mmCIF file of C-alpha atoms in Angstrom:
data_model
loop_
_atom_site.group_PDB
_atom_site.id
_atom_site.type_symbol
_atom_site.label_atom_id
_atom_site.label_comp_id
_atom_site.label_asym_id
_atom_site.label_seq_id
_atom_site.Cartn_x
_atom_site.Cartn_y
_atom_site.Cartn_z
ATOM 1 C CA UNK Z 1 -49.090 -7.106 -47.481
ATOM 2 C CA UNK Z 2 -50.482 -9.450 -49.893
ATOM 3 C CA UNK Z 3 -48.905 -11.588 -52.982
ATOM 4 C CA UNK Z 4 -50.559 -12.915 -55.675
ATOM 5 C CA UNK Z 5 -49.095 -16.589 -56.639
ATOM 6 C CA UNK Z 6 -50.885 -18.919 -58.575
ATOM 7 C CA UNK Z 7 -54.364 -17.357 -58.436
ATOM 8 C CA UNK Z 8 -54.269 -17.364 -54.438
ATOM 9 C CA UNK Z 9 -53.338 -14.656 -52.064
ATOM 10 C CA UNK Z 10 -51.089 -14.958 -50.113
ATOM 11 C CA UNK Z 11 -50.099 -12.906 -46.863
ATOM 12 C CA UNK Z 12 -46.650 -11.602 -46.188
ATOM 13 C CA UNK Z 13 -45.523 -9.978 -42.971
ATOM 14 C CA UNK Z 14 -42.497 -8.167 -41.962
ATOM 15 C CA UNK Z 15 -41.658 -7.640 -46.067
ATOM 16 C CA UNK Z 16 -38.788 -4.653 -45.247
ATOM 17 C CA UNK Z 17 -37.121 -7.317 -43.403
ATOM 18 C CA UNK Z 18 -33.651 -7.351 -44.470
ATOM 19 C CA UNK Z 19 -32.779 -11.271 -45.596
ATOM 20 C CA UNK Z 20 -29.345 -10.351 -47.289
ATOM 21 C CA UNK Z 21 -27.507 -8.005 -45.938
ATOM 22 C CA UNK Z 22 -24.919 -7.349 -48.579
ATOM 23 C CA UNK Z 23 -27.334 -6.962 -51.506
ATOM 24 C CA UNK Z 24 -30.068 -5.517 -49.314
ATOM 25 C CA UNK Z 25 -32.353 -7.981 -50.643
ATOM 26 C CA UNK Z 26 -35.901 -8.594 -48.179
ATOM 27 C CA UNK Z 27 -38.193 -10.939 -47.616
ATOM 28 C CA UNK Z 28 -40.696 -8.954 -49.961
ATOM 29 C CA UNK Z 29 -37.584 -9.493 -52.630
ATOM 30 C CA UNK Z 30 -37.838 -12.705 -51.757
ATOM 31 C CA UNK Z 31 -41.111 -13.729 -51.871
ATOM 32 C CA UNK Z 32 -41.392 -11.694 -55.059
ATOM 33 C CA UNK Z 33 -38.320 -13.963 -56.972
ATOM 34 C CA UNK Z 34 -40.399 -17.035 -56.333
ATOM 35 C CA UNK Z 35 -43.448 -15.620 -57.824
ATOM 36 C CA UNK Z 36 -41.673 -14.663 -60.721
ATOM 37 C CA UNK Z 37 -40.156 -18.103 -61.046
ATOM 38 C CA UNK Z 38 -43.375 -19.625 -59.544
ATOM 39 C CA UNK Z 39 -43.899 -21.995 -62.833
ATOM 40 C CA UNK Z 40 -40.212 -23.143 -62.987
ATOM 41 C CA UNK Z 41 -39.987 -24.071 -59.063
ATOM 42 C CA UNK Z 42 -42.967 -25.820 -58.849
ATOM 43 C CA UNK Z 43 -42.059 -27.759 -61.697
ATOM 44 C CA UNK Z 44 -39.186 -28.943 -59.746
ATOM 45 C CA UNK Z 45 -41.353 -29.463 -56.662
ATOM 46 C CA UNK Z 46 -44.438 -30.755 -57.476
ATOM 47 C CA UNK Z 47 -45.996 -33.556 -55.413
ATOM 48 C CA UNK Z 48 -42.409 -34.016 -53.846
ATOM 49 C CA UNK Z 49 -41.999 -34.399 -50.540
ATOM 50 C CA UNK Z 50 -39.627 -31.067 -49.024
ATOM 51 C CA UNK Z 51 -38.046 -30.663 -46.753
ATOM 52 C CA UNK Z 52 -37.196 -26.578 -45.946
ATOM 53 C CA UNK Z 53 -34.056 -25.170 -45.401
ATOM 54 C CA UNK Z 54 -35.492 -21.937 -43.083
ATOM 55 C CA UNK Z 55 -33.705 -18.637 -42.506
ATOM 56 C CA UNK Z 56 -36.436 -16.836 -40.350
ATOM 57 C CA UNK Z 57 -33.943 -13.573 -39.271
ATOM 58 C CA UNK Z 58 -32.531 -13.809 -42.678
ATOM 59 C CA UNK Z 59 -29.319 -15.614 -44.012
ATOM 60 C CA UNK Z 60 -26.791 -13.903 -41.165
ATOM 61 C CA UNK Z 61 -29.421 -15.648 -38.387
ATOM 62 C CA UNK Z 62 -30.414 -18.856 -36.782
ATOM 63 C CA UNK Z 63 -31.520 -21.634 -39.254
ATOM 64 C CA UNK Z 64 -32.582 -25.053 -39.727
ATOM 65 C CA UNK Z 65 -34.639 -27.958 -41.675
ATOM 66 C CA UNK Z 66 -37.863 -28.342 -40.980
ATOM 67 C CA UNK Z 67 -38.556 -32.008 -42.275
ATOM 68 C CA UNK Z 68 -42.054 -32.133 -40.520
ATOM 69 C CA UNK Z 69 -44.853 -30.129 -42.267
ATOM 70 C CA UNK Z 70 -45.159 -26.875 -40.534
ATOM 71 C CA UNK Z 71 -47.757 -26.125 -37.872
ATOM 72 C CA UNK Z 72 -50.559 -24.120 -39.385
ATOM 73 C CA UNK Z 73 -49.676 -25.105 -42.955
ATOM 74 C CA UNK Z 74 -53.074 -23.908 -44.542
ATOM 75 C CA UNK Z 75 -55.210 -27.124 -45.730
ATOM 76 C CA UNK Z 76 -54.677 -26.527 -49.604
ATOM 77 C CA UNK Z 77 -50.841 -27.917 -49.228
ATOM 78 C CA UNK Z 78 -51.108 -31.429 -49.154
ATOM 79 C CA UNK Z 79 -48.029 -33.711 -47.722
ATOM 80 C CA UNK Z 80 -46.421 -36.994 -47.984
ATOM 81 C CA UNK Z 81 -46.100 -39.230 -45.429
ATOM 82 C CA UNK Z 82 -41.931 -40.308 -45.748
ATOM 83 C CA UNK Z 83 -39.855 -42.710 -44.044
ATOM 84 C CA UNK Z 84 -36.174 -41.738 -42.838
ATOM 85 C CA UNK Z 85 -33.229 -44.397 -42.602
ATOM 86 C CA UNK Z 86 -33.814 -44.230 -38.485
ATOM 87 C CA UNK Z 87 -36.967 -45.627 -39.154
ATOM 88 C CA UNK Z 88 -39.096 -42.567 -38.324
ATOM 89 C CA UNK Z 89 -41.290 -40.870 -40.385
ATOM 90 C CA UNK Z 90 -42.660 -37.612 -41.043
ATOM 91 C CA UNK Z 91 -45.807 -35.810 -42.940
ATOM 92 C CA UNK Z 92 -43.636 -33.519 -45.278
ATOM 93 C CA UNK Z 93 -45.018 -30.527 -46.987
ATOM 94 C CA UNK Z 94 -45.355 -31.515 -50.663
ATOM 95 C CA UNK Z 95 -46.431 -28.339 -52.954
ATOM 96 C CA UNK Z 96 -48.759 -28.815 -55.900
ATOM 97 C CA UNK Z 97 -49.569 -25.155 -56.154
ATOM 98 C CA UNK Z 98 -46.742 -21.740 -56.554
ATOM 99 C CA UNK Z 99 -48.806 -20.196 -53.706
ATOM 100 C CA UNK Z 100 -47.279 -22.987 -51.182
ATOM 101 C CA UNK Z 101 -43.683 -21.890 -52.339
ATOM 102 C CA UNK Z 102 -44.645 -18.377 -51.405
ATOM 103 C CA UNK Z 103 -46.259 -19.304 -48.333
ATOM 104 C CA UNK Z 104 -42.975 -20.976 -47.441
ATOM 105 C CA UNK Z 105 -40.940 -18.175 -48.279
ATOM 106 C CA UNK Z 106 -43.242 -15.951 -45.969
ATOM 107 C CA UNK Z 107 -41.802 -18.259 -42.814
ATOM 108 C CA UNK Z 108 -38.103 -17.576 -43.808
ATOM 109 C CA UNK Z 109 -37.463 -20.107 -45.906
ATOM 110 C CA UNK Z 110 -34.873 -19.686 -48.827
ATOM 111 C CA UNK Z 111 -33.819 -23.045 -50.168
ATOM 112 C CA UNK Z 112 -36.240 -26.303 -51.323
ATOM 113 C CA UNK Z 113 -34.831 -29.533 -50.630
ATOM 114 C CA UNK Z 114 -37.331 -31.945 -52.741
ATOM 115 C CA UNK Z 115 -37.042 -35.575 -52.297
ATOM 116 C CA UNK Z 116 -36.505 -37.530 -55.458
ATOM 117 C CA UNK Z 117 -39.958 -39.680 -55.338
ATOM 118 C CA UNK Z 118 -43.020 -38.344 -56.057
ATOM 119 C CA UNK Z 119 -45.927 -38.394 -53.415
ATOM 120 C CA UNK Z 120 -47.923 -41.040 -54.989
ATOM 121 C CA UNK Z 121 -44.744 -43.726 -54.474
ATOM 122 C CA UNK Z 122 -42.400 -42.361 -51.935
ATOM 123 C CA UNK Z 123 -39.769 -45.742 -51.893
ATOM 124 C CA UNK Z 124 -38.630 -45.228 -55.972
ATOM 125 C CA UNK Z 125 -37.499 -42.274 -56.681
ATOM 126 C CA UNK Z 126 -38.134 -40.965 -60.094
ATOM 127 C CA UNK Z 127 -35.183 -39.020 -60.440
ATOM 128 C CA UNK Z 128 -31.280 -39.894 -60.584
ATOM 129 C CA UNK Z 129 -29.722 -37.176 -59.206
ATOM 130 C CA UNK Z 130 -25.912 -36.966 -59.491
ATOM 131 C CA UNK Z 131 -23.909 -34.091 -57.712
ATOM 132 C CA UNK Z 132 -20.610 -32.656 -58.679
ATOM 133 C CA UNK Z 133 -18.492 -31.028 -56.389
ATOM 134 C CA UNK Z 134 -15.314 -29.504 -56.577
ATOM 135 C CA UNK Z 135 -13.145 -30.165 -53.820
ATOM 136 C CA UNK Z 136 -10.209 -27.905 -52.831
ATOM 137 C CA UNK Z 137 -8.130 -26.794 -55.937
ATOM 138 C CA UNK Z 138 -10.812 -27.338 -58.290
ATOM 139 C CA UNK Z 139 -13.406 -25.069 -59.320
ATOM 140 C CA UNK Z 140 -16.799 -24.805 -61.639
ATOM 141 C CA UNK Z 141 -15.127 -25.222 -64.466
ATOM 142 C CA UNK Z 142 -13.401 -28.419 -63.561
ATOM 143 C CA UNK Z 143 -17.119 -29.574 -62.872
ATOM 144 C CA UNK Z 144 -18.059 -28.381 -66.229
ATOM 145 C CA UNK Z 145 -15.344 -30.205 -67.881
ATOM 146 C CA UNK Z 146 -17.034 -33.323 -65.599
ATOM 147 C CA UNK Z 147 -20.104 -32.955 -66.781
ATOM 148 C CA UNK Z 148 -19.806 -32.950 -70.586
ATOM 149 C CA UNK Z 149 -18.148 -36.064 -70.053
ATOM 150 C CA UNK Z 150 -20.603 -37.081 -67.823
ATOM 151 C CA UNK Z 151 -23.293 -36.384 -70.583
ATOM 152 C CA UNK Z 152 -21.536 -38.518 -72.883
ATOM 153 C CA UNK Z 153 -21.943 -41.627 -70.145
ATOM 154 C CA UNK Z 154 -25.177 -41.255 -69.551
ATOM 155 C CA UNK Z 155 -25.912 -41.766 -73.269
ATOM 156 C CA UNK Z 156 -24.267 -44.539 -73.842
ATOM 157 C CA UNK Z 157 -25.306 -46.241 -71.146
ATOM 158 C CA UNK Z 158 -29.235 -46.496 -71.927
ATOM 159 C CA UNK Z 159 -29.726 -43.522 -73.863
ATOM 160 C CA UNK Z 160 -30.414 -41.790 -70.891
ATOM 161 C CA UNK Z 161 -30.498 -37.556 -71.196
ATOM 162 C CA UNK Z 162 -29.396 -35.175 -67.818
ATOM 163 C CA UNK Z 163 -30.832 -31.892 -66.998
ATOM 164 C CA UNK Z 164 -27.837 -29.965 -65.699
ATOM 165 C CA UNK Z 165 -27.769 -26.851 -63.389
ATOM 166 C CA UNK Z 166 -25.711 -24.692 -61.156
ATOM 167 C CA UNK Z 167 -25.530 -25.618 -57.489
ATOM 168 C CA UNK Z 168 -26.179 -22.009 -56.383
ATOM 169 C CA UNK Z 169 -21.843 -22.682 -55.689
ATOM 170 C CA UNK Z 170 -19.039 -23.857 -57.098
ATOM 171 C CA UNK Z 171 -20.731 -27.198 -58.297
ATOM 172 C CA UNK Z 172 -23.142 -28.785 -60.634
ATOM 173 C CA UNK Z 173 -25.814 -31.435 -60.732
ATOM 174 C CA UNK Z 174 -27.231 -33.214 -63.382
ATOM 175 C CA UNK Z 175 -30.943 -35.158 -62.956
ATOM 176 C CA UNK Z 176 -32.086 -37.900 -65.190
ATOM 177 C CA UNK Z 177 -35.640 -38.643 -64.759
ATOM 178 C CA UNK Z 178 -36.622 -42.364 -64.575
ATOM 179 C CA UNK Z 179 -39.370 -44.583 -64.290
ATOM 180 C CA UNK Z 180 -40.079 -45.220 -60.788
ATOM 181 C CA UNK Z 181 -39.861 -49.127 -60.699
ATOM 182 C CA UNK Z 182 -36.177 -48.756 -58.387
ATOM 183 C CA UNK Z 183 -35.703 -48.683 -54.779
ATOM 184 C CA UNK Z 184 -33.294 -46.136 -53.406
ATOM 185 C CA UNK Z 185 -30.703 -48.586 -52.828
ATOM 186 C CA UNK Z 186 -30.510 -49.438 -56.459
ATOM 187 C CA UNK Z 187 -30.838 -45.837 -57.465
ATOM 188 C CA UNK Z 188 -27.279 -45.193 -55.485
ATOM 189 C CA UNK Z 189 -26.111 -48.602 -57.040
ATOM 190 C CA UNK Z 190 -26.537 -47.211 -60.760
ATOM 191 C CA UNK Z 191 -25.456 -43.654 -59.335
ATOM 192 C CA UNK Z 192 -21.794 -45.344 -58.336
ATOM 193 C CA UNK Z 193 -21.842 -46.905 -61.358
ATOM 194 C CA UNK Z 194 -21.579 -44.078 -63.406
ATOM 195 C CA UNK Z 195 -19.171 -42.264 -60.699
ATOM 196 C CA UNK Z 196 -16.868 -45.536 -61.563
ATOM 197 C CA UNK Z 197 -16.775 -44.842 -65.054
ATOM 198 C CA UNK Z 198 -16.415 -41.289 -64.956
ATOM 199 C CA UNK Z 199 -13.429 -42.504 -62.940
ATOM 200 C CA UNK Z 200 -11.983 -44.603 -65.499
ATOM 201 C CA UNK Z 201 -12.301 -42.058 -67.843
ATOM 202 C CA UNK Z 202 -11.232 -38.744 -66.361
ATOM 203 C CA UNK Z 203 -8.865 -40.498 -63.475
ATOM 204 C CA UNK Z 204 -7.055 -37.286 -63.222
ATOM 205 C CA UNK Z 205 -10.134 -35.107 -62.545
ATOM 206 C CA UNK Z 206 -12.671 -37.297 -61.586
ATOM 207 C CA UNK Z 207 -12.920 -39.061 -57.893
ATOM 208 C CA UNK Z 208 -15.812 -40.804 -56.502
ATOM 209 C CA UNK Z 209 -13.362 -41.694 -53.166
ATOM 210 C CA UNK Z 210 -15.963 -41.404 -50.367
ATOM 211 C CA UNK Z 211 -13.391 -40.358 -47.639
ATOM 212 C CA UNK Z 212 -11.937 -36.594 -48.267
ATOM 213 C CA UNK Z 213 -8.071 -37.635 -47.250
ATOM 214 C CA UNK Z 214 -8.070 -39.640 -50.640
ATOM 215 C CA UNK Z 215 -10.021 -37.197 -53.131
ATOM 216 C CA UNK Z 216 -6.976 -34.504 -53.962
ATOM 217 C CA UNK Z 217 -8.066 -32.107 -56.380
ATOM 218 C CA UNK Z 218 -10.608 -33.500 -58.309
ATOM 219 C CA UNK Z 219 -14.366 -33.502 -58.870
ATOM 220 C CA UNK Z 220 -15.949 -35.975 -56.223
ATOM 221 C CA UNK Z 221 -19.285 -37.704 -57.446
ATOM 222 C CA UNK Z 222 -21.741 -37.861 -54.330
ATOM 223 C CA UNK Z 223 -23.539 -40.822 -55.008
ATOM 224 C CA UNK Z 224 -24.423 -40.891 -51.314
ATOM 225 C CA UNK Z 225 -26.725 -37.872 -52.474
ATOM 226 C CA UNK Z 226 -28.970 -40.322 -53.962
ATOM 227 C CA UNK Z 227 -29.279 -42.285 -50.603
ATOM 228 C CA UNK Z 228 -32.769 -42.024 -48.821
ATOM 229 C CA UNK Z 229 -33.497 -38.818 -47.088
ATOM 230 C CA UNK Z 230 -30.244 -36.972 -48.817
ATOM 231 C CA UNK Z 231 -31.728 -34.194 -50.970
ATOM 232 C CA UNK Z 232 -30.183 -31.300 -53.519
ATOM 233 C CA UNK Z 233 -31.726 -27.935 -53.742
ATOM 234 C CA UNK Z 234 -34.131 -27.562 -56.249
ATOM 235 C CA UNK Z 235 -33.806 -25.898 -59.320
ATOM 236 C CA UNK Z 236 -34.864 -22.009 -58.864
ATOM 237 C CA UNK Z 237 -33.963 -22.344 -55.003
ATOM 238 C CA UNK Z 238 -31.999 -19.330 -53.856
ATOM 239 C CA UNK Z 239 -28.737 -20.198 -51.773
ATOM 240 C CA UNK Z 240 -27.867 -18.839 -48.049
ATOM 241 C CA UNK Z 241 -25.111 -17.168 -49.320
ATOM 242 C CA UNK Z 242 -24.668 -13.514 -49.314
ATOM 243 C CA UNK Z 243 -25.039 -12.439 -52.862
ATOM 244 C CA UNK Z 244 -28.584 -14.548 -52.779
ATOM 245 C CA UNK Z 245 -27.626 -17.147 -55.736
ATOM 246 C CA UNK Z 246 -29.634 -19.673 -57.105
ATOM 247 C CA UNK Z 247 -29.242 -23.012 -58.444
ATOM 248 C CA UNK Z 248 -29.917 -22.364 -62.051
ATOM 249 C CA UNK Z 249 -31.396 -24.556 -64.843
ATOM 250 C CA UNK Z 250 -29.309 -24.530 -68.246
ATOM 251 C CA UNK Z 251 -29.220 -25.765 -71.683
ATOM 252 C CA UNK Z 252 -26.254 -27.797 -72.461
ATOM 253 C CA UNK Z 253 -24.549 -25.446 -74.520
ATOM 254 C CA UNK Z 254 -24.467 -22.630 -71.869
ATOM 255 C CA UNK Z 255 -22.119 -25.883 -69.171
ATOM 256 C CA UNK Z 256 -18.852 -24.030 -69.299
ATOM 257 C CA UNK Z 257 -20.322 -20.917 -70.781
ATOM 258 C CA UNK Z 258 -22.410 -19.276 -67.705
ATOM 259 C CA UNK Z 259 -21.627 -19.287 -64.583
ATOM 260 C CA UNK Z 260 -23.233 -19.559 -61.609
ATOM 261 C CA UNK Z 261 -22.023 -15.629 -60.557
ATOM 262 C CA UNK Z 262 -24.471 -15.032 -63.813
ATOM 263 C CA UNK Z 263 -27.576 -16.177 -62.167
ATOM 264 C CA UNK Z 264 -28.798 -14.601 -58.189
ATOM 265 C CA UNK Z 265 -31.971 -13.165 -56.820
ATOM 266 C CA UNK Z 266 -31.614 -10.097 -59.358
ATOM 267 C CA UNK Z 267 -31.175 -11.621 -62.652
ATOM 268 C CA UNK Z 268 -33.160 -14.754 -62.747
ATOM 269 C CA UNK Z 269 -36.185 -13.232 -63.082
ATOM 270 C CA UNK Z 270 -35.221 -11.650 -66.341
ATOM 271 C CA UNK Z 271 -34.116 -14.743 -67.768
ATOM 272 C CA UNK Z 272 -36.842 -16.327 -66.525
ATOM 273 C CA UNK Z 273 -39.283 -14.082 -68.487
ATOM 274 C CA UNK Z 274 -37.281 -14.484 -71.228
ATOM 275 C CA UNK Z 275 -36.303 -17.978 -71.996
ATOM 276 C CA UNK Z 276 -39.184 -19.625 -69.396
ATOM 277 C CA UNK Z 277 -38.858 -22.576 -67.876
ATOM 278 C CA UNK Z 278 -35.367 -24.004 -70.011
ATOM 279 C CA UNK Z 279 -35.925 -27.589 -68.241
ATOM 280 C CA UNK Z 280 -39.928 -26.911 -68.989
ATOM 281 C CA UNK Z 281 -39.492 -31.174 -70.776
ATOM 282 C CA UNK Z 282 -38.086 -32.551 -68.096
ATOM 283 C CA UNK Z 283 -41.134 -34.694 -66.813
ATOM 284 C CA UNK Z 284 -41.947 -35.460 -70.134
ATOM 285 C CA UNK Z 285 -39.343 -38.569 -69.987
ATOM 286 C CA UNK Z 286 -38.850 -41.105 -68.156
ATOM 287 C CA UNK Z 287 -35.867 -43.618 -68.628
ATOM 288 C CA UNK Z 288 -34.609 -47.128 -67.606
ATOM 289 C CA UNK Z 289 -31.618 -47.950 -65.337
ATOM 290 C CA UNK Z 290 -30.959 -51.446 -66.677
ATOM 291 C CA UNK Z 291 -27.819 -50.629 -69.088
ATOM 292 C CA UNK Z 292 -26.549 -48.725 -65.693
ATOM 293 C CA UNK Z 293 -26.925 -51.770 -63.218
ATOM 294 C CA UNK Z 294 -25.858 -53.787 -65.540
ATOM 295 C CA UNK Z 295 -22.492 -51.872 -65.370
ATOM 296 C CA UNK Z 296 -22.649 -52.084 -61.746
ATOM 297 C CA UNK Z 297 -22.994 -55.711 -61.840
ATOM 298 C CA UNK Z 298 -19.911 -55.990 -64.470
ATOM 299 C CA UNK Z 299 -17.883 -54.054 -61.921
ATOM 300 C CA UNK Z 300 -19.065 -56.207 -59.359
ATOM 301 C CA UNK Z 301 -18.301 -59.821 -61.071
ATOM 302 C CA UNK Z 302 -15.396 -58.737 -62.994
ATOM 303 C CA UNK Z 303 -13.528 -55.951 -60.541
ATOM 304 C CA UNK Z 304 -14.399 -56.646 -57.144
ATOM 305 C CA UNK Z 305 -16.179 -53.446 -57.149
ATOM 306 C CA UNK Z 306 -18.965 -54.009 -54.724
ATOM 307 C CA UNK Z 307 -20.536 -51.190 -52.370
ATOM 308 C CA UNK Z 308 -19.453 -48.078 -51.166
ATOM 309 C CA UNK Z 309 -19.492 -46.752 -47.571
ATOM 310 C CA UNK Z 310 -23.336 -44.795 -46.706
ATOM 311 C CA UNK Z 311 -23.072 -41.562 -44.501
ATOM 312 C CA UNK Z 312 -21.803 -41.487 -40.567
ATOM 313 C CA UNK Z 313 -25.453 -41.138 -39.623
ATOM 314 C CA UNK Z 314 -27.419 -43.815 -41.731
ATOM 315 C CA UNK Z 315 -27.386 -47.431 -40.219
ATOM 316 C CA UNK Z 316 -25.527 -50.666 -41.572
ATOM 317 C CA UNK Z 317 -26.581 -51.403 -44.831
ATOM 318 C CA UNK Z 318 -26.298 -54.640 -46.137
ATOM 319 C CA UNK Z 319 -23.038 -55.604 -48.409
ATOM 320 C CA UNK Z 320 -21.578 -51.860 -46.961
ATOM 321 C CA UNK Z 321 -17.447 -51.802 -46.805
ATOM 322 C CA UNK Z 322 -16.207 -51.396 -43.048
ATOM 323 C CA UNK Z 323 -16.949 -47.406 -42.630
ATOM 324 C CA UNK Z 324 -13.802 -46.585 -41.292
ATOM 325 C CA UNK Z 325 -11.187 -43.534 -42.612
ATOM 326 C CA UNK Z 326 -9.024 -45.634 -44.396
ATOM 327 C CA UNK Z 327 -5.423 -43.583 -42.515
ATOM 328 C CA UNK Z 328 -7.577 -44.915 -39.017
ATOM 329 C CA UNK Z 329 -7.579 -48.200 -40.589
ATOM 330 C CA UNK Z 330 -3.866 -48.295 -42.155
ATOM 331 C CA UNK Z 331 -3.087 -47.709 -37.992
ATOM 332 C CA UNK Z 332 -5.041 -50.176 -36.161
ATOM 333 C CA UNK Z 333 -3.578 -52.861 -38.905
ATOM 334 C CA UNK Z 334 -0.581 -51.643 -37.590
ATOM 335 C CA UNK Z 335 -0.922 -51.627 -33.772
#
């Protein structure tokens, strides 16, 4: 059958296929959400490289990332040419148009995973991106808590403003756009400085501890999500989870209020249509990290607080702590 998105057509095959089995929901349902949300997702993806997170026998099947544009993308979907921390690179599919999210959702896939650089300078990101997640014996509302507080650091550290939204899970991330003039490096620098002062400041429920044996039941900060080729699910992306939620923009007022049972593949589309696009402004800023490395430089000269470790898979990085589990460590000292 075909789809109208955008003011193209696009074809859809297979559209009884059954993509979640508990709600019953097909691709057709699928393909259809995105259209609905067409303006809000493309918003979040435009001229971002994306990597997608592809479901083609629907969320109970096989899946994987396809990082590499797909073969026989149709020519109207440009891409990006992006460099990973192996030193490869890829063309990634980079949508400027709704019809390419439909198109993608016609090959299976569910979730978006833009990069935080736009396609025109794919080295500084233009988005600080900062992820948190509950770990065991916490919950959304102990993120919620997080992120009011979190609001409250952003502000006074540059004026900066956050975008918050539901995960599509138990957690909650918060983007601050920003002038593109940092490397990725020094976006994850400013992104562990404010995990350091949410620490200082909620040191009971807030825990930017990279290895999971020293977390205990508190909100971790991912800064390593703002390390180069680490992305979060765009806003409007549906989750591979049976009930087909999706990460959900909000207003501030609704953090602690809705939750993210309130928003799947069913409802979105009404609030969609009624509120629009609730992060519509987002692009319409732009702000400065100074005030923010400037804190990480304070924690630097006057704490000792220097880097943090990077991901098993990412190489060496310059000024990294030894990237070993620090109960691993406590025994070789002690062999």
């Amino acid at each position: 059958m075909e789809l109208q998105a955008g003011g193209r057509t696009v074809r859809l095959s297979s559209p009884d296929k059954v993509f979640f089995p508990e709600r019953g929901f097909t691709k057709l349902d699928l393909a259809q959400y995105y259209v609905a949300v067409g303006p809000g997702i493309l918003r979040a993806l435009r001229n971002r490289p994306t990597t997608l997170e592809r479901y083609p026998d629907g969320v109970g099947g096989e899946w994987f990332y396809q990082k590499r544009a797909p073969k026989g993308m149709p020519d109207w979907i440009p891409t990006a040419h992006i460099t990973f921390p192996s030193g490869r690179s890829a063309d990634e599919m980079c949508p400027t148009e709704e019809a390419a999210v439909v198109w993608a959702a016609q090959y299976g896939t569910v979730t978006f995973h833009p990069w935080p650089v736009r396609a025109t300078d794919v080295d500084r990101p233009d988005e600080l991106r900062i992820d948190l997640d509950p770990q065991p014996g916490t919950d959304y509302d102990d993120a919620a808590r997080a992120a009011h507080e979190l609001r409250a650091v952003l502000d006074e550290f540059g004026g900066l403003r956050g975008w918050p939204k539901t995960s599509g899970g138990r957690g909650l991330h918060v983007f601050v756009p920003i002038e593109p003039r940092w490397t990725f490096a020094q976006v994850r620098r400013a992104a562990i400085a404010v995990g350091r002062e949410m620490e200082r400041r909620m040191p009971d429920q807030v825990t930017i501890k990279w290895w999971k044996e020293e977390r205990g039941r508190r909100i971790f900060i991912d800064y390593n999500q703002t390390a180069r080729d680490r992305t979060i699910a765009s806003a409007y992306s549906v989750r591979p989870r049976p009930d087909a939620p999706v990460s959900a923009p909000l207003r501030w007022e609704e953090v602690g209020v809705a939750h993210p049972a309130d928003f799947d593949l069913a409802t979105m589309p009404a609030r969609f249509t009624e509120l629009g696009d609730v992060h519509a402004d987002m692009d319409d800023h732009a702000y400065s990290l100074d005030a923010l490395l400037e804190l990480a430089r304070r924690d630097e000269h006057d704490h000792g607080l220097g880097d943090l470790p990077y991901p098993p898979e990412y190489p060496k990085m310059p000024g990294e702590p030894k990237r070993v589990q620090p109960s691993r460590a406590r025994r070789e000292e002690t062999s």
